[in-house]
Every structure is written in structure tokens, then in C-alpha cells.
PDB file of C-alpha atoms and ligand atoms in Angstrom:
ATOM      1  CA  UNK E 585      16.042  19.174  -1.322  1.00  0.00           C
ATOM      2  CA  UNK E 586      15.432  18.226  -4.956  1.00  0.00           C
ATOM      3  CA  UNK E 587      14.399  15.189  -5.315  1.00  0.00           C
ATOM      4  CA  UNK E 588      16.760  13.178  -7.698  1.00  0.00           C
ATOM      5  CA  UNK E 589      14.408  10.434  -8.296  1.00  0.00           C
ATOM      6  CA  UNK E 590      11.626  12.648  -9.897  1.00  0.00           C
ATOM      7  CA  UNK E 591      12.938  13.431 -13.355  1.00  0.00           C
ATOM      8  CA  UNK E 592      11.784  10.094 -14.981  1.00  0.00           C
ATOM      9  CA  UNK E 593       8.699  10.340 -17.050  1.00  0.00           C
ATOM     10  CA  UNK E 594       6.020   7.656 -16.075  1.00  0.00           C
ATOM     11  CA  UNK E 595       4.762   4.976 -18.180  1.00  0.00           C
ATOM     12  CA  UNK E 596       2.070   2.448 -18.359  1.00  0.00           C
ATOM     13  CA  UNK E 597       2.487  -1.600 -18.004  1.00  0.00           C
ATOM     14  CA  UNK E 598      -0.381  -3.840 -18.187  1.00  0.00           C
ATOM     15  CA  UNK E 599      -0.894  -6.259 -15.491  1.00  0.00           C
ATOM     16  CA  UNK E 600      -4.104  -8.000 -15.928  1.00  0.00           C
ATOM     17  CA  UNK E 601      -7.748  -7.222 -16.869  1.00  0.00           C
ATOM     18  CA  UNK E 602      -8.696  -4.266 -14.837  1.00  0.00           C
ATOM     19  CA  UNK E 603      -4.686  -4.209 -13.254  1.00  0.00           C
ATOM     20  CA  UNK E 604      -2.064  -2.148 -14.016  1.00  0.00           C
ATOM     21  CA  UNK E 605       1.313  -0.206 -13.277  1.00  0.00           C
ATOM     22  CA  UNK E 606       1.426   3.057 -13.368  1.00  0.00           C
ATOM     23  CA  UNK E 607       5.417   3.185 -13.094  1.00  0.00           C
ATOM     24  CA  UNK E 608       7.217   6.440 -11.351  1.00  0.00           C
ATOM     25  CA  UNK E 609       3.972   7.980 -11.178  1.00  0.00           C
ATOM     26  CA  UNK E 610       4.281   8.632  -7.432  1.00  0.00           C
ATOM     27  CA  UNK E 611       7.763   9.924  -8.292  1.00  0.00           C
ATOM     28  CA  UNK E 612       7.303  13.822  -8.264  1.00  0.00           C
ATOM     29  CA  UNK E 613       5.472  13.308  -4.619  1.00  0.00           C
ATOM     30  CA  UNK E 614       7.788  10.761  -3.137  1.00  0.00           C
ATOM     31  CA  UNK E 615       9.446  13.552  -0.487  1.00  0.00           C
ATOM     32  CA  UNK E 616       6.044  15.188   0.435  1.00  0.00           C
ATOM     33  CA  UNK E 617       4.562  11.672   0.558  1.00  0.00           C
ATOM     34  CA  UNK E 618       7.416  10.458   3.033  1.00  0.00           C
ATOM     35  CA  UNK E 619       7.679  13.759   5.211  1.00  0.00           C
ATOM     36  CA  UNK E 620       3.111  12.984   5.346  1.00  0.00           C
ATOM     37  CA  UNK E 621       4.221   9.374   6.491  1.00  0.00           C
ATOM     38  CA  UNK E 622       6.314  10.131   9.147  1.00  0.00           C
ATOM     39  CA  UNK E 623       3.954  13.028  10.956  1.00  0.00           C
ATOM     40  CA  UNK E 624       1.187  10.489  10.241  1.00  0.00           C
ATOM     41  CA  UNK E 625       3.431   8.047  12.574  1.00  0.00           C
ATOM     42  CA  UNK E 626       3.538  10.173  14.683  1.00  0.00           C
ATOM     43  CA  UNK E 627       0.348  10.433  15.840  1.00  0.00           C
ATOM     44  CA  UNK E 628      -0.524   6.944  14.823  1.00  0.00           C
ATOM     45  CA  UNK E 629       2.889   4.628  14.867  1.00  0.00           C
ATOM     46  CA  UNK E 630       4.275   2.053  12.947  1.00  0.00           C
ATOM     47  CA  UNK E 631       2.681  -1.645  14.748  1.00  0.00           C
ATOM     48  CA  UNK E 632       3.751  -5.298  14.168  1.00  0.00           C
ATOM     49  CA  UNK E 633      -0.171  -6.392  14.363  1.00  0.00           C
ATOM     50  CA  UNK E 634      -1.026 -10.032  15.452  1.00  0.00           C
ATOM     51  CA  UNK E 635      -3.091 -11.996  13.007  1.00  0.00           C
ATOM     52  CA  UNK E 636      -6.130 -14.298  13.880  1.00  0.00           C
ATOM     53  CA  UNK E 637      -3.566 -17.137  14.144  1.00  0.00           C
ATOM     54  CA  UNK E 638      -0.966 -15.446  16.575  1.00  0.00           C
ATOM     55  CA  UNK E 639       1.405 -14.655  14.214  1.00  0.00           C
ATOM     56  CA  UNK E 640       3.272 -11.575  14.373  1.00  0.00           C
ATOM     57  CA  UNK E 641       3.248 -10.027  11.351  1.00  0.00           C
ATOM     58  CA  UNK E 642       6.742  -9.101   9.836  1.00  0.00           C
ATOM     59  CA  UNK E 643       5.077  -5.712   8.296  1.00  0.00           C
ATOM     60  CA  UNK E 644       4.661  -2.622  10.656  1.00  0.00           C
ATOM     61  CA  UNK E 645       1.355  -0.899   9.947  1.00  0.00           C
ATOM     62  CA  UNK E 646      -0.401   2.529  10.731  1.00  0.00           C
ATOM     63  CA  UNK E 647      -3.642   3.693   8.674  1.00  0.00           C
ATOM     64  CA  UNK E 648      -4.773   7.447   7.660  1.00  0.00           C
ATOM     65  CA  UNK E 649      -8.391   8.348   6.735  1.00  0.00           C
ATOM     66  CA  UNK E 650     -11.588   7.847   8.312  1.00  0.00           C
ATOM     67  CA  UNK E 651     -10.895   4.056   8.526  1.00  0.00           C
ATOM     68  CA  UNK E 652      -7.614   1.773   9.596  1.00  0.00           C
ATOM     69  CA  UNK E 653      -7.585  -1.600   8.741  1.00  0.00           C
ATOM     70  CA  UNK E 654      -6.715  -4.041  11.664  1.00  0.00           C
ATOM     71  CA  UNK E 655      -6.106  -7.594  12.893  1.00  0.00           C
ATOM     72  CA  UNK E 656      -6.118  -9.318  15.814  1.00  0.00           C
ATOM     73  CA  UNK E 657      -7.411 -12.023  17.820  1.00  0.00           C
ATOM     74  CA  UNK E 658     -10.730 -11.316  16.650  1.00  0.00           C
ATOM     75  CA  UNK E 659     -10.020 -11.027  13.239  1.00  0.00           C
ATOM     76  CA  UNK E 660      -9.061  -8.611  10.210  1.00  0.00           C
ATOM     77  CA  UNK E 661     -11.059  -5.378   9.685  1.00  0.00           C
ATOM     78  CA  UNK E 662     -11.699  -1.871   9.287  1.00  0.00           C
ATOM     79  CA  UNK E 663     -11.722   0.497  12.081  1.00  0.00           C
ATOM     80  CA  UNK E 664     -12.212   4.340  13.009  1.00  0.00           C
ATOM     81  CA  UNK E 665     -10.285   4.267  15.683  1.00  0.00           C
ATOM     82  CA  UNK E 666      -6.913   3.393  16.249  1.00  0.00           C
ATOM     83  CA  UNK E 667      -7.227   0.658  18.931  1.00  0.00           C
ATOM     84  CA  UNK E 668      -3.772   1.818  20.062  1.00  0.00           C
ATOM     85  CA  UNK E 669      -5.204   4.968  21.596  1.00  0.00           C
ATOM     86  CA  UNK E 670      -8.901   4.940  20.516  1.00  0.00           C
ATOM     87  CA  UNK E 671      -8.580   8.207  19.006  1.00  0.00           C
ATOM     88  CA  UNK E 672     -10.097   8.584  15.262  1.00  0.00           C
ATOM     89  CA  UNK E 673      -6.785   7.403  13.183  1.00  0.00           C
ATOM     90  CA  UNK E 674      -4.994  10.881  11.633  1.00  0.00           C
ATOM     91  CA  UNK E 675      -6.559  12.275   8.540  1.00  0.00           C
ATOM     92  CA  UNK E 676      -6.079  11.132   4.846  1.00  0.00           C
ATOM     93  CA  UNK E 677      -3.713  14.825   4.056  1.00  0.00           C
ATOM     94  CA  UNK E 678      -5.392  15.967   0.738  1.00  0.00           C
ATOM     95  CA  UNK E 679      -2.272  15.722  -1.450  1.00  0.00           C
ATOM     96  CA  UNK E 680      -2.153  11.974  -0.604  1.00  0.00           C
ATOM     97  CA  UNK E 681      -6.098  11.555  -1.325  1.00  0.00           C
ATOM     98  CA  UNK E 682      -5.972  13.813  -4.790  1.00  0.00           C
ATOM     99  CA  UNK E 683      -2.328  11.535  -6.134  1.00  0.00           C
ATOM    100  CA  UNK E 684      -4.731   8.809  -5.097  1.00  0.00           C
ATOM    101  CA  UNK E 685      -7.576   9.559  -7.616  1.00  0.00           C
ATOM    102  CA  UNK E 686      -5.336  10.916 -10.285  1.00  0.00           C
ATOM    103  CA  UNK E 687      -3.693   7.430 -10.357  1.00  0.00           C
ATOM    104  CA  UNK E 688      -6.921   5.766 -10.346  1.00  0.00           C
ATOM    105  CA  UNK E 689      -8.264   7.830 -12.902  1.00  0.00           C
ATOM    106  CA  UNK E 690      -5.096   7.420 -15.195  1.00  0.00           C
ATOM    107  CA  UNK E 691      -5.983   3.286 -14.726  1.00  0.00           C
ATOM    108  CA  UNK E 692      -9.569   3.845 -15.617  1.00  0.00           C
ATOM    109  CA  UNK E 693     -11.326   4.555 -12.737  1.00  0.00           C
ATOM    110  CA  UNK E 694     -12.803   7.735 -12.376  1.00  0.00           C
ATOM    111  CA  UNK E 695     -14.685   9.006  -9.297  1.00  0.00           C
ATOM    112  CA  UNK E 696     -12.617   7.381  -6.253  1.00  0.00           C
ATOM    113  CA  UNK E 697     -13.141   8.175  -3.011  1.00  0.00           C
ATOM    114  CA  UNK E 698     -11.171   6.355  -0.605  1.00  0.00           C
ATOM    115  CA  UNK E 699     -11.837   6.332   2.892  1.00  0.00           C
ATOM    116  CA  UNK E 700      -8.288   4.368   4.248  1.00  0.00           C
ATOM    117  CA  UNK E 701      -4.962   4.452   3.310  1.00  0.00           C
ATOM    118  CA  UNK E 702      -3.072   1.737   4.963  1.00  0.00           C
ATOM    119  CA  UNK E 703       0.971   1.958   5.835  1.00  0.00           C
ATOM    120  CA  UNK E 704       3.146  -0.725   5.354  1.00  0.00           C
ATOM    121  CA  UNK E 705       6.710  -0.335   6.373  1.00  0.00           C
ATOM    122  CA  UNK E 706       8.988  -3.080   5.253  1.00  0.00           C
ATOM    123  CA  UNK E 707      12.383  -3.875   6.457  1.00  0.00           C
ATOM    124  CA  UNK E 708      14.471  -6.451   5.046  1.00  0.00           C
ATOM    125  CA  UNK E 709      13.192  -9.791   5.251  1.00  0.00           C
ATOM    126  CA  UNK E 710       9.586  -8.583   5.868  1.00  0.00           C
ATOM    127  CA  UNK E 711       6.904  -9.734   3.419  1.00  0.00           C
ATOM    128  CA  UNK E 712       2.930 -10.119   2.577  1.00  0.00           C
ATOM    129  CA  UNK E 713       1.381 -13.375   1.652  1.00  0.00           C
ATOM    130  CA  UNK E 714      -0.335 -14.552  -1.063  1.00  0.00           C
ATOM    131  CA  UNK E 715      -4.028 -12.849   0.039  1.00  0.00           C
ATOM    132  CA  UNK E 716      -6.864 -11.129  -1.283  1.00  0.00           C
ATOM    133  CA  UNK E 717      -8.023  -7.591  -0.456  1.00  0.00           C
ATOM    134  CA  UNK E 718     -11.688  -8.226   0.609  1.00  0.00           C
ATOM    135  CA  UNK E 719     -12.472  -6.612   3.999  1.00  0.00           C
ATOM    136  CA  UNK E 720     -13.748  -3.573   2.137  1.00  0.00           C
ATOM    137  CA  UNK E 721     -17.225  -3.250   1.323  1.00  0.00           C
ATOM    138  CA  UNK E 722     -17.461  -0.739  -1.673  1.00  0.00           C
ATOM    139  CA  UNK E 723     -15.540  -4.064  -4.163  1.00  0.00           C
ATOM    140  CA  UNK E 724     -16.474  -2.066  -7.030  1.00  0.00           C
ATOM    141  CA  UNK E 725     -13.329   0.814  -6.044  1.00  0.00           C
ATOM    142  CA  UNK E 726     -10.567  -0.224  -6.764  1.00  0.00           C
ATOM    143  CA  UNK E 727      -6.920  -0.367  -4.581  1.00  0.00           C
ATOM    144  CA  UNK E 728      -4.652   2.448  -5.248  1.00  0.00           C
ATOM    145  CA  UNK E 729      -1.159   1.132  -3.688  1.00  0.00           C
ATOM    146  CA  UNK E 730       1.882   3.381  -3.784  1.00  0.00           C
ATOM    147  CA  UNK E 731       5.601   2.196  -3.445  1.00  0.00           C
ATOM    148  CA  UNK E 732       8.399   4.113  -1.855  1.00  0.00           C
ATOM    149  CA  UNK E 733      11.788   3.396  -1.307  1.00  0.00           C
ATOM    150  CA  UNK E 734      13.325  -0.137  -1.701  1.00  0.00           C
ATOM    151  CA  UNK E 735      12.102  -2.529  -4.294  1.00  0.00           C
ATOM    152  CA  UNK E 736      10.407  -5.125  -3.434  1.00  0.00           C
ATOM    153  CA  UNK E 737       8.814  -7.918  -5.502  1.00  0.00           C
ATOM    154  CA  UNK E 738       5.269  -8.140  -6.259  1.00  0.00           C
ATOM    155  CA  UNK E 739       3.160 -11.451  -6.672  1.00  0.00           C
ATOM    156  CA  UNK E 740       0.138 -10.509  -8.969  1.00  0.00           C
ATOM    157  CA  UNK E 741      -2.211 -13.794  -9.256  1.00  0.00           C
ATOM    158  CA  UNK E 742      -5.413 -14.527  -9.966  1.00  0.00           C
ATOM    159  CA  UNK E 743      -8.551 -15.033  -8.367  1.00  0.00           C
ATOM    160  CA  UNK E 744      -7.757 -18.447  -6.815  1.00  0.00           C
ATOM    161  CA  UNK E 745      -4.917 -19.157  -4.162  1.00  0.00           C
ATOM    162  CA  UNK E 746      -2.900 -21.764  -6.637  1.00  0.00           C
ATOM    163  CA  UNK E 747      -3.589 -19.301  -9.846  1.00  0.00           C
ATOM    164  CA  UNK E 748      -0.300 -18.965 -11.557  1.00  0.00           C
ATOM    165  CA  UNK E 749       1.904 -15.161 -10.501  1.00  0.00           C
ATOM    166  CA  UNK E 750       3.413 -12.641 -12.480  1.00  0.00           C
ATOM    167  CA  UNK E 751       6.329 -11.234 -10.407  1.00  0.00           C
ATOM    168  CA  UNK E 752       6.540  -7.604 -10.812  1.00  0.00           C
ATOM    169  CA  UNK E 753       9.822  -5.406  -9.301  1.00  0.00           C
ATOM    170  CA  UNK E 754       8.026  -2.117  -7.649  1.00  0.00           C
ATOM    171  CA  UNK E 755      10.090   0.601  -7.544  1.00  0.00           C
ATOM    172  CA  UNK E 756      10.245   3.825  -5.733  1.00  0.00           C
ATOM    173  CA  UNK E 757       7.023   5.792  -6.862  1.00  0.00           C
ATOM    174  CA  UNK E 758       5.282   2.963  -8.904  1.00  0.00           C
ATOM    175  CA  UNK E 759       1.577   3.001  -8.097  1.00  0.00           C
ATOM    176  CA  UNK E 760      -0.354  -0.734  -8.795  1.00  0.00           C
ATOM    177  CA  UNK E 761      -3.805  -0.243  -9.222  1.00  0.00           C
ATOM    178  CA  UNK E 762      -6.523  -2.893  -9.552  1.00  0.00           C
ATOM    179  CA  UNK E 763     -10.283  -3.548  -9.420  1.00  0.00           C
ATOM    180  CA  UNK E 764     -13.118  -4.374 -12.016  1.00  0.00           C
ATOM    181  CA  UNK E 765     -12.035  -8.090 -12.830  1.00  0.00           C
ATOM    182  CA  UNK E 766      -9.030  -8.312 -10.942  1.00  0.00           C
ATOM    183  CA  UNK E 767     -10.117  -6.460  -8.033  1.00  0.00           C
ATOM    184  CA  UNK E 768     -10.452  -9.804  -5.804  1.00  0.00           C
ATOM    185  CA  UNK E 769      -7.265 -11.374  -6.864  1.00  0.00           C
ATOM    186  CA  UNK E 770      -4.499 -12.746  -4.945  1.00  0.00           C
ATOM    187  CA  UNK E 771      -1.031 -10.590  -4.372  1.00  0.00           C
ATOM    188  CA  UNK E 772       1.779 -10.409  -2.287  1.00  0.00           C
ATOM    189  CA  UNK E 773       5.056  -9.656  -1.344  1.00  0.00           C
ATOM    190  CA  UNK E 774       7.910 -11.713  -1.261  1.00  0.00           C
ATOM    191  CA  UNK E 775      10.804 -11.139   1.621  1.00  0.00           C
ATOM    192  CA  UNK E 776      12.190  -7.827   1.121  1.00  0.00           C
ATOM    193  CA  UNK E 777      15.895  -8.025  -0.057  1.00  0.00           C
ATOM    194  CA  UNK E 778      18.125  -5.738   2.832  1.00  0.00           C
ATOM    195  CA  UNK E 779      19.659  -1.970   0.342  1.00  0.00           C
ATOM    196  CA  UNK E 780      19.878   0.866   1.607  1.00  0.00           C
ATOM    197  CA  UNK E 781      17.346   3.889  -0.285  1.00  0.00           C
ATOM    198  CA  UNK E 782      18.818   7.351  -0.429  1.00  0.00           C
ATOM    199  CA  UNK E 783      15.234   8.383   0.589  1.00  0.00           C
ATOM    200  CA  UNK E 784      14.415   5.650   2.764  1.00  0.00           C
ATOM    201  CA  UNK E 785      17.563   3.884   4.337  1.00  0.00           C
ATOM    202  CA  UNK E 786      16.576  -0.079   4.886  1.00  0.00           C
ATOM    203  CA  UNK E 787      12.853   0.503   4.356  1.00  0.00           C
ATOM    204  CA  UNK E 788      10.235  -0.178   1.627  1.00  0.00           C
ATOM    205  CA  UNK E 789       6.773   1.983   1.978  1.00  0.00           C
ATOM    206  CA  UNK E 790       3.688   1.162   0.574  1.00  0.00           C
ATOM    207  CA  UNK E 791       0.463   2.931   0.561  1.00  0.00           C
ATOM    208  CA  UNK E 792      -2.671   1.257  -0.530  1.00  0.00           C
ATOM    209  CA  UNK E 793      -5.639   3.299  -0.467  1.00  0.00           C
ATOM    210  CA  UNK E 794      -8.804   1.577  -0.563  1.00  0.00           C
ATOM    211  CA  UNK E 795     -12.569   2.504  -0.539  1.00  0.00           C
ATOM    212  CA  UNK E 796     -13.658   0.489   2.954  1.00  0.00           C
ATOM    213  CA  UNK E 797     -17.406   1.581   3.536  1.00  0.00           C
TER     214      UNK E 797
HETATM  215  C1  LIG I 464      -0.930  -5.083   0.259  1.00  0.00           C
HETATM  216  O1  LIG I 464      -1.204  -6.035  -0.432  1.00  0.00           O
HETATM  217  O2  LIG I 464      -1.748  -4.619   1.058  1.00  0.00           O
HETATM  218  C2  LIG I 464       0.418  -4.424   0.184  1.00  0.00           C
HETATM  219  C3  LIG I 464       1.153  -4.696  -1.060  1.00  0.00           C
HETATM  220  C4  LIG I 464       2.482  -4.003  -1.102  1.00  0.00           C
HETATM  221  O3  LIG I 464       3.125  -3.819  -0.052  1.00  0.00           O
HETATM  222  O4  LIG I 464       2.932  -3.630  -2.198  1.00  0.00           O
HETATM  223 FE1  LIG I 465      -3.308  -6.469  -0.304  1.00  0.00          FE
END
């Protein structure tokens, strides 16, 4: 199937020191990327983890790569094994590692080697709170993340909680990346509005692919 989503050129928006978008760059990989998503899934599925708190969490998660990042009662972290099955979580497919480092590059960052790609899977009303990516322990990479499918509305703060938010629409195939001075700061999503994506249906995917240690 062609993919009629792929024929836009990508451009460039600044976000903040060290951030920005990199929009429809994920375009021209969108299909492959989804069809690597769902055999990914397969072996690893989609989760509602629990944080620390209890909470359920309204985003349903699976990891690639050497490391998944998880939560639960004893906290948020990286892990090599998917505590699902406790088998080694499915391997980071090359064509998702290599659009990784070319969109890192294109921000400024050359020489990325991430170890974890986390999954999100959004359906309507899903969101992310305001947090900060720190559970990785290389800070000087920085996050890769890859949008697919429904828009969603990005919260890109600053390095404090009450810093004020620029509010960014992601599209299908816009890649965010930040790190150097922004690599600590605070982002989110807000709830995701219910559509239906000819690739997608009532989802939103995002990929973020991060250097854990
Ligand atoms: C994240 O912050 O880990 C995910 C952001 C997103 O879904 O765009
Ligand atoms: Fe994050």
C-alpha cells in the first residue's frame, strides 16, 4: 500500500535550547514502523502499568531493545526483561534504531546509540503528565520520540514543574528530539482527543528512544 501520508517534505521548528521538531520526518517509515509495532506486541504486548502510587496508567506500554522501562510498586525503571514473561524484551529492528540516529543527528546529535525504545499506545482520553525523563543514566543522549497516528498535544516546559509550556500539535511522523540543555525538562501529554487515523483507527503511537545505560 502506498502510503498517502509520505509525500510531505519535512521541516525544522525550534522548540527550545537543545529541543526541536523534526516535523513529518518519520513520515516515509510510518507503515514499516507500525507493521515493527505490532510484531513487537506481539511478543511483548501493549500493558496498562501501575505507578508507585497505584494508579493505573491510562497509556498502554511495551519496550524494544536491550532495555524496557517499567513501573510498579517498587518504582519506575529500566529493565532487560519483560517482567510479563521474563524473557529479554524483543529486539530494537535496525530500521527503527538507524531512523532513530538519523533524526538525532539531523537535531545535532551525532553518535546515538540507544539501548530502549519505549511504546506508548494512546486511545482517546489517555494522556502523560507533566514529568521529566530521568531514569536513564547516559543524560548526555538525548530522547528521540516518534509520533504516529492521531495528534495529540504536546506540553514542552522547562526544567522546573511550574515552568511555563509551549503546546505543540504532533502529528503523524513528527519526531521531538531533546537533550543538551533541555534534556531534563518537563513534557507531557494532554488527554488525547477520540479521530479516527486512516493508519491507526482511534490510536496515537509514540516511540521514544532513549540511551538507558
Ligand atoms: C513520553 O514523554 O515518554 C511520551 C511523550 C509522547 O507520547 O509524545
Ligand atoms: Fe517522557
Amino acid at each position: 500500500m502506498l502510503d498517502l501520508f509520505a509525500d510531505e517534505a519535512p521541516w525544522q521548528e525550534p522548540l527550545a535550547p537543545g529541543a526541536v521538531i523534526l516535523r513529518r520526518f518519520a513520515s516515509q517509515e510510518a507503515l514499516q514502523t507500525l507493521a515493527l509495532i505490532d510484531a513487537v506486541s506481539h511478543e511483548a504486548p501493549f500493558r496498562q502499568m501501575a505507578t508507585p502510587g497505584g494508579h493505573r496508567m491510562s497509556v498502554a506500554m511495551t519496550s524494544c531493545g536491550a532495555r524496557g522501562w517499567v513501573t510498579d510498586a517498587q518504582g519506575y525503571r529500566y529493565a532487560s526483561r519483560d517482567p510479563q514473561s521474563q524473557r529479554p524484551w524483543p529486539e530494537m529492528p535496525g530500521v527503527l534504531l538507524q531512523m532513530a540516529q538519523r533524526a538525532a543527528g539531523e537535531a545535532g546529535y551525532s553518535g546515538f546509540t540507544p539501548d530502549a525504545c519505549l511504546i506508548n499506545r494512546y486511545e482517546p482520553g489517555a494522556k502523560m503528565s507533566l514529568h521529566q525523563d530521568k531514569d536513564e543514566q547516559n543524560l548526555g543522549a538525548p530522547i528521540v520520540s516518534v509520533s504516529l497516528g492521531l495528534p495529540a498535544l504536546f506540553l514542552f516546559g522547562g526544567p522546573t514543574r511550574t515552568s511555563p509550556t509551549k503546546r505543540c500539535l504532533l502529528e503523524h511522523g513528527d519526531v521531538v528530539v531533546w537533550g543538551g540543555p533541555s534534556r531534563l525538562f518537563y513534557h507531557g501529554i494532554l488527554p488525547l482527543k477520540p479521530g479516527n487515523h486512516p493508519l491507526t483507527g482511534e490510536f496515537r503511537y509514540n516511540l521514544t528512544f532513549r540511551d538507558a545505560g
